Amino acid sequence: MNSNFVSVKDFKEYAHSVLPRNSLDYYRSGAAEQLTLALNKQAFNKLRIRPRMLVDVSKRDLSTTILGEKVSMPVGVSPSAMQKMAHPDGEAGNARACEAAGTIYILSTLSTTSIEDVAKAAPKCVKWFQLYIYTDRAITRNLVSRAERAGFKALALTVDAPLFGVRRADIRNKFCLPKHLRLANFEETDSKSTKIQSSKEGSGLQEYVNGLFDASITWNDIAWLKSITKLPIVLKGILTKEDAILARQVGVQAILVSNHGARQLDGTPASIEALPEIVKAVGKDLEIYMDGGVDEGTDVFKALALGARMCFMGRPALWGLATDGENGVKAVLNILRNEFDYALALTGCTSVRDIKPEMVVHESFYSRL
């Protein structure tokens, strides 16, 4: 790994140069015209930090507590599918990097390493399992049971994907999972859930989702999920206060404000834009996290000032993985840790508890002066 890699952008540029087009386009693309994909970063860039001076910041604590578990910093890894397309270390390497960093790793249902193998690879890591509800509820029930037995600490139920969004790069590439890889969480079954085949119509992933995911799920199905697990439930994909209030009513423990990496409906807000209204509506009752566009330590600071308790990032971990496997992800996490530490020190904060809402404003705040 190049010692001159000092930012997530460095890892991104290298990953873009080495990944095969099928895999690269799957990881990097957003929905339709990719307006929301660009907005995820642009929205962060429109926020200004208001630092405070002459504060003793010689000692700093980056740690926080998430669903009762202490983590070393408010930055974890979001679920992303099929990580062995980036590097043979895949999900196991990503989880080991999170274990070393003392933070949370969320494993995708559509992983190329099984629940059990990730648990064995990183037994001390705080792991959550990202869940889709399949039309065959026995599949979902089995996944939940396996995650519980493997020591996962929470379920992150994705609620923004009754269908997968229009991802034009995948359609053009006729995306499929490389032949040497399988969806490892289904290897012990004889269902068609193990493989994403090529499709004459376009993306094989879209065909997979349309054939197996349950597009009829409603808020009533949260009660069903609660009935089959004792794990806390995090709803991933909430973007409005109205849905946040419904999430509180059905009794979930947390919300992950997310637009699915801008891969679902183009034209939705950036996650950081949607965050404040959700925090205002339910932040006193539920833990609120966010992902989408997080690739610098200052992004984490801004999100925490606007009310998030934790940030997650997906693509930066993939760029680290593609660059140097587990060690690449460790390096990316370390960069974000150091940048966030500097953000704390240079704003007059010694811990996440010192970050106040008034420390981050929209750029329009200054145009009014």
Coordinates of C-alpha atoms in Angstrom, one line a residue:
M1 CA 0.0 0.0 0.0
N2 CA 1.3 3.4 -1.0
S3 CA 2.5 5.4 2.1
N4 CA 1.5 8.5 0.3
F5 CA -2.2 7.6 0.7
V6 CA -3.3 10.2 3.3
S7 CA -7.0 10.6 2.5
V8 CA -10.0 8.4 1.6
K9 CA -9.8 10.1 -1.8
D10 CA -6.4 8.5 -2.4
F11 CA -7.8 5.1 -1.8
K12 CA -10.8 5.8 -4.0
E13 CA -8.7 6.9 -6.9
Y14 CA -6.5 3.8 -6.6
A15 CA -9.5 1.4 -6.3
H16 CA -11.1 3.0 -9.4
S17 CA -7.9 2.2 -11.3
V18 CA -7.7 -1.5 -10.4
L19 CA -11.2 -2.8 -10.0
P20 CA -12.9 -4.6 -13.0
R21 CA -15.6 -2.5 -14.6
N22 CA -18.4 -4.8 -13.5
S23 CA -17.4 -4.5 -9.9
L24 CA -16.4 -0.9 -9.9
D25 CA -19.6 0.4 -11.5
Y26 CA -21.6 -1.7 -9.1
Y27 CA -19.9 -0.2 -6.1
R28 CA -19.6 3.4 -7.2
S29 CA -22.9 4.1 -9.1
G30 CA -26.1 5.7 -7.9
A31 CA -29.6 5.6 -9.2
A32 CA -30.7 7.1 -12.6
E33 CA -28.9 10.5 -13.3
Q34 CA -27.0 10.2 -10.0
L35 CA -28.1 13.6 -8.7
T36 CA -28.6 12.3 -5.2
L37 CA -25.2 10.6 -5.3
A38 CA -23.5 13.9 -5.9
L39 CA -25.8 15.6 -3.4
N40 CA -24.6 13.3 -0.6
K41 CA -21.3 15.0 -0.7
Q42 CA -22.4 18.5 -1.9
A43 CA -24.7 18.8 1.1
F44 CA -21.8 18.2 3.5
N45 CA -19.8 20.8 1.7
K46 CA -22.6 23.4 2.2
L47 CA -22.3 23.1 6.0
R48 CA -19.9 25.3 8.0
I49 CA -18.2 24.6 11.3
R50 CA -18.2 27.3 13.9
P51 CA -15.1 26.4 16.1
R52 CA -14.6 27.7 19.7
M53 CA -11.2 28.8 20.9
L54 CA -9.0 28.8 24.0
V55 CA -10.3 25.5 25.3
D56 CA -8.0 22.9 26.9
V57 CA -8.1 20.1 24.3
S58 CA -4.9 18.4 25.4
K59 CA -6.8 15.3 26.3
R60 CA -9.6 13.9 24.0
D61 CA -11.9 11.0 24.1
L62 CA -13.5 9.9 20.7
S63 CA -15.5 7.0 22.2
T64 CA -19.3 6.7 22.4
T65 CA -21.9 4.2 23.3
I66 CA -24.2 2.6 20.7
L67 CA -27.1 0.4 21.8
G68 CA -25.3 -0.2 25.0
E69 CA -22.0 -1.1 23.4
K70 CA -18.9 1.1 23.8
V71 CA -17.2 1.9 20.5
S72 CA -13.9 3.7 20.1
M73 CA -15.2 6.3 17.7
P74 CA -18.6 7.3 16.1
V75 CA -17.6 5.9 12.7
G76 CA -18.5 2.4 11.6
V77 CA -18.9 0.4 8.4
S78 CA -22.2 0.3 6.6
P79 CA -23.4 -2.9 4.8
S80 CA -22.4 -3.3 1.2
A81 CA -22.9 -6.4 -0.8
M82 CA -20.5 -8.8 -2.4
Q83 CA -17.2 -7.5 -0.9
K84 CA -15.1 -10.3 -2.3
M85 CA -15.5 -8.6 -5.7
A86 CA -13.1 -5.9 -4.2
H87 CA -10.6 -8.3 -2.6
P88 CA -10.4 -12.0 -1.5
D89 CA -10.4 -10.8 2.2
G90 CA -14.0 -9.6 1.6
E91 CA -16.4 -9.2 4.5
A92 CA -14.1 -11.1 6.9
G93 CA -11.3 -8.6 6.3
N94 CA -13.6 -5.7 6.6
A95 CA -14.9 -7.0 9.9
R96 CA -11.4 -7.7 11.2
A97 CA -10.5 -4.1 10.4
C98 CA -13.5 -2.9 12.4
E99 CA -12.5 -5.2 15.3
A100 CA -9.0 -3.7 15.3
A101 CA -10.5 -0.2 15.2
G102 CA -13.0 -0.9 18.0
T103 CA -16.1 0.0 16.0
I104 CA -19.2 -1.5 14.5
Y105 CA -19.3 -3.6 11.3
I106 CA -22.7 -4.2 9.5
L107 CA -22.8 -7.4 7.4
S108 CA -25.0 -7.4 4.3
T109 CA -27.5 -10.2 3.7
L110 CA -26.0 -10.3 0.1
S111 CA -22.5 -11.0 1.4
T112 CA -19.8 -13.3 -0.2
T113 CA -18.7 -14.4 3.3
S114 CA -21.2 -16.2 5.5
I115 CA -22.6 -15.0 8.8
E116 CA -20.7 -17.7 10.6
D117 CA -17.4 -17.1 8.9
V118 CA -17.5 -13.4 9.6
A119 CA -18.2 -14.2 13.3
K120 CA -15.2 -16.5 13.4
A121 CA -13.0 -14.0 11.7
A122 CA -13.8 -11.2 14.0
P123 CA -15.2 -12.6 17.2
K124 CA -14.7 -9.5 19.3
C125 CA -16.1 -7.0 16.8
V126 CA -19.4 -5.5 17.5
K127 CA -21.4 -6.8 14.5
W128 CA -24.8 -6.0 13.2
F129 CA -26.6 -8.0 10.5
Q130 CA -28.3 -6.1 7.7
L131 CA -31.6 -7.8 6.7
Y132 CA -33.9 -7.9 3.8
I133 CA -37.3 -9.6 4.1
Y134 CA -37.7 -12.3 1.5
T135 CA -41.1 -13.4 0.1
D136 CA -40.2 -16.8 1.6
R137 CA -40.3 -15.8 5.3
A138 CA -38.5 -19.0 6.2
I139 CA -35.3 -17.6 4.5
T140 CA -35.5 -14.4 6.6
R141 CA -36.3 -16.4 9.8
N142 CA -33.2 -18.6 9.2
L143 CA -31.0 -15.6 8.6
V144 CA -32.1 -13.9 11.9
S145 CA -31.6 -17.1 13.8
R146 CA -28.1 -17.6 12.5
A147 CA -27.2 -14.0 13.2
E148 CA -28.3 -14.4 16.8
R149 CA -26.4 -17.7 17.3
A150 CA -23.3 -16.1 15.8
G151 CA -23.3 -13.3 18.3
F152 CA -24.5 -10.4 16.2
K153 CA -25.7 -7.5 18.4
A154 CA -28.5 -6.0 16.3
L155 CA -30.5 -6.3 13.1
A156 CA -30.4 -3.4 10.6
L157 CA -33.6 -3.9 8.6
T158 CA -33.4 -2.2 5.2
V159 CA -36.8 -0.6 4.5
D160 CA -36.1 1.4 1.4
A161 CA -35.8 -1.5 -1.1
P162 CA -39.0 -3.2 -2.0
L163 CA -37.4 -3.0 -5.4
F164 CA -33.8 -2.0 -6.2
G165 CA -33.4 1.4 -7.9
V166 CA -32.7 2.1 -11.6
R167 CA -28.9 1.6 -11.7
R168 CA -28.0 2.3 -15.3
A169 CA -24.4 1.2 -15.0
D170 CA -25.5 -2.2 -13.9
I171 CA -28.0 -2.4 -16.7
R172 CA -25.4 -1.5 -19.3
N173 CA -22.9 -4.0 -17.8
K174 CA -25.5 -6.7 -17.4
F175 CA -24.2 -7.0 -13.9
C176 CA -23.7 -10.4 -12.4
L177 CA -21.7 -11.9 -9.6
P178 CA -18.4 -13.3 -10.9
K179 CA -18.6 -17.0 -11.5
H180 CA -16.1 -17.9 -8.7
L181 CA -18.2 -16.2 -6.0
R182 CA -21.5 -17.0 -4.3
L183 CA -23.9 -15.3 -1.9
A184 CA -22.4 -17.2 1.0
N185 CA -25.4 -16.9 3.4
F186 CA -27.4 -19.3 1.1
E187 CA -24.8 -21.9 0.3
E188 CA -26.4 -24.5 2.6
T189 CA -29.8 -24.3 0.8
D190 CA -30.8 -25.4 -2.7
S191 CA -32.6 -22.2 -3.4
K192 CA -31.8 -19.8 -6.2
S193 CA -30.7 -17.3 -3.6
T194 CA -27.0 -18.4 -3.9
K195 CA -26.2 -16.8 -7.3
I196 CA -26.8 -13.6 -9.1
Q197 CA -26.9 -14.7 -12.8
S198 CA -26.4 -12.6 -15.9
S199 CA -29.6 -11.4 -17.4
K200 CA -30.5 -10.7 -21.0
E201 CA -32.8 -7.9 -19.8
G202 CA -30.1 -6.0 -17.9
S203 CA -28.9 -6.2 -14.3
G204 CA -28.9 -9.7 -12.8
L205 CA -29.1 -8.1 -9.4
Q206 CA -32.4 -6.4 -10.3
E207 CA -33.8 -9.7 -11.5
Y208 CA -32.7 -11.4 -8.3
V209 CA -34.4 -8.8 -6.1
N210 CA -37.6 -8.8 -8.1
G211 CA -37.7 -12.6 -7.8
L212 CA -37.0 -13.0 -4.1
F213 CA -37.6 -9.8 -2.1
D214 CA -41.0 -9.1 -0.6
A215 CA -42.3 -5.9 -2.1
S216 CA -45.5 -6.1 -0.1
I217 CA -44.0 -5.5 3.4
T218 CA -45.6 -2.8 5.5
W219 CA -45.2 -1.4 9.0
N220 CA -47.2 -4.4 10.3
D221 CA -44.3 -6.6 9.3
I222 CA -42.0 -5.0 11.9
A223 CA -44.2 -6.7 14.5
W224 CA -43.6 -10.0 12.8
L225 CA -39.8 -9.4 12.9
K226 CA -39.9 -8.4 16.6
S227 CA -41.8 -11.6 17.3
I228 CA -38.9 -13.8 16.0
T229 CA -35.9 -12.0 17.5
K230 CA -34.7 -10.5 20.8
L231 CA -32.1 -8.4 19.0
P232 CA -32.6 -4.6 18.8
I233 CA -33.9 -3.5 15.4
V234 CA -32.4 -0.6 13.5
L235 CA -34.5 0.7 10.6
K236 CA -32.2 1.6 7.8
G237 CA -33.4 3.9 5.0
I238 CA -35.7 6.4 6.8
L239 CA -35.6 9.9 5.2
T240 CA -38.7 11.7 6.7
K241 CA -40.0 12.7 10.1
E242 CA -43.3 11.0 9.3
D243 CA -41.7 7.6 8.9
A244 CA -39.5 8.3 11.9
I245 CA -42.6 8.8 14.0
L246 CA -44.0 5.5 12.7
A247 CA -40.8 3.8 13.6
R248 CA -41.1 5.0 17.1
Q249 CA -44.6 3.8 17.3
V250 CA -43.8 0.3 16.2
G251 CA -41.1 0.1 18.9
V252 CA -37.7 -0.2 17.1
Q253 CA -34.6 0.9 18.9
A254 CA -32.8 3.0 16.4
I255 CA -33.0 4.6 12.9
L256 CA -30.2 4.7 10.4
V257 CA -30.9 7.8 8.2
S258 CA -29.8 6.6 4.8
N259 CA -30.7 6.9 1.1
H260 CA -29.0 3.6 0.4
G261 CA -25.8 5.2 -1.0
A262 CA -28.1 7.2 -3.4
R263 CA -28.8 3.9 -5.2
Q264 CA -32.6 3.8 -4.8
L265 CA -34.6 6.8 -5.9
D266 CA -32.8 9.7 -7.5
G267 CA -33.9 13.1 -6.3
T268 CA -34.2 12.2 -2.6
P269 CA -32.4 14.4 -0.2
A270 CA -28.9 13.7 1.0
S271 CA -28.9 11.8 4.2
I272 CA -27.3 14.8 6.1
E273 CA -30.2 17.0 4.8
A274 CA -32.8 14.6 6.1
L275 CA -31.1 14.1 9.4
P276 CA -32.3 17.2 11.3
E277 CA -36.0 16.7 10.9
I278 CA -35.7 13.1 12.1
V279 CA -33.6 14.1 15.1
K280 CA -36.1 16.8 16.0
A281 CA -39.1 14.4 15.7
V282 CA -37.8 11.3 17.6
G283 CA -34.2 11.9 18.6
K284 CA -35.1 12.0 22.3
D285 CA -36.6 8.5 22.1
L286 CA -34.5 6.6 19.6
E287 CA -30.8 6.5 18.7
I288 CA -30.3 8.1 15.3
Y289 CA -27.4 7.3 13.0
M290 CA -26.6 8.3 9.4
D291 CA -24.7 7.2 6.3
G292 CA -24.2 8.6 2.9
G293 CA -21.3 10.8 1.7
V294 CA -19.2 10.3 4.9
D295 CA -15.5 10.2 3.8
E296 CA -13.9 12.8 6.0
G297 CA -13.6 13.4 9.7
T298 CA -15.3 16.7 9.4
D299 CA -18.3 15.0 7.9
V300 CA -18.6 13.0 11.1
F301 CA -18.3 16.1 13.2
K302 CA -21.0 17.8 11.2
A303 CA -23.4 14.8 11.4
L304 CA -23.0 14.6 15.2
A305 CA -23.6 18.3 15.6
L306 CA -26.9 17.9 13.7
G307 CA -27.9 15.1 16.0
A308 CA -26.5 11.8 14.8
R309 CA -25.1 9.5 17.4
M310 CA -23.0 7.6 15.0
C311 CA -21.9 7.7 11.3
F312 CA -21.4 4.8 9.0
M313 CA -19.6 4.7 5.7
G314 CA -19.7 2.0 2.9
R315 CA -17.8 3.0 -0.2
P316 CA -14.6 4.2 1.7
A317 CA -14.3 0.8 3.3
L318 CA -14.6 -0.8 -0.2
W319 CA -11.9 1.4 -1.6
G320 CA -9.6 0.4 1.3
L321 CA -10.5 -3.2 0.7
A322 CA -9.7 -3.0 -3.0
T323 CA -6.4 -1.3 -2.3
D324 CA -5.0 -3.7 0.3
G325 CA -7.6 -5.9 1.7
E326 CA -8.0 -5.8 5.5
N327 CA -5.0 -3.5 5.9
G328 CA -6.5 -1.1 3.5
V329 CA -9.7 -0.9 5.5
K330 CA -7.7 -0.4 8.7
A331 CA -5.9 2.5 7.0
V332 CA -9.2 4.1 5.9
L333 CA -10.6 3.8 9.4
N334 CA -7.5 5.2 10.9
I335 CA -7.6 8.2 8.6
L336 CA -11.2 9.0 9.6
R337 CA -10.3 8.5 13.2
N338 CA -7.4 11.0 13.0
E339 CA -9.4 13.5 11.0
F340 CA -12.3 13.4 13.5
D341 CA -9.8 13.7 16.4
Y342 CA -8.4 16.8 14.7
A343 CA -11.9 18.2 14.2
L344 CA -12.6 17.8 17.9
A345 CA -9.4 19.5 19.0
L346 CA -9.7 22.4 16.5
T347 CA -13.3 23.2 17.4
G348 CA -12.6 23.3 21.2
C349 CA -14.1 19.8 21.9
T350 CA -12.6 17.1 24.1
S351 CA -15.3 14.4 23.5
V352 CA -18.4 13.8 21.4
R353 CA -20.5 15.2 24.3
D354 CA -19.0 18.6 23.7
I355 CA -20.3 18.9 20.1
K356 CA -23.2 21.3 20.1
P357 CA -25.9 22.0 17.4
E358 CA -24.8 25.6 17.1
M359 CA -21.3 24.5 16.0
V360 CA -22.5 23.6 12.5
V361 CA -24.6 25.9 10.3
H362 CA -25.7 26.0 6.6
E363 CA -23.6 28.3 4.4
S364 CA -26.7 30.5 4.1
F365 CA -26.2 31.5 7.7
Y366 CA -23.3 33.7 6.6
S367 CA -25.0 35.2 3.6
R368 CA -27.6 36.7 5.9
L369 CA -25.0 38.5 8.0

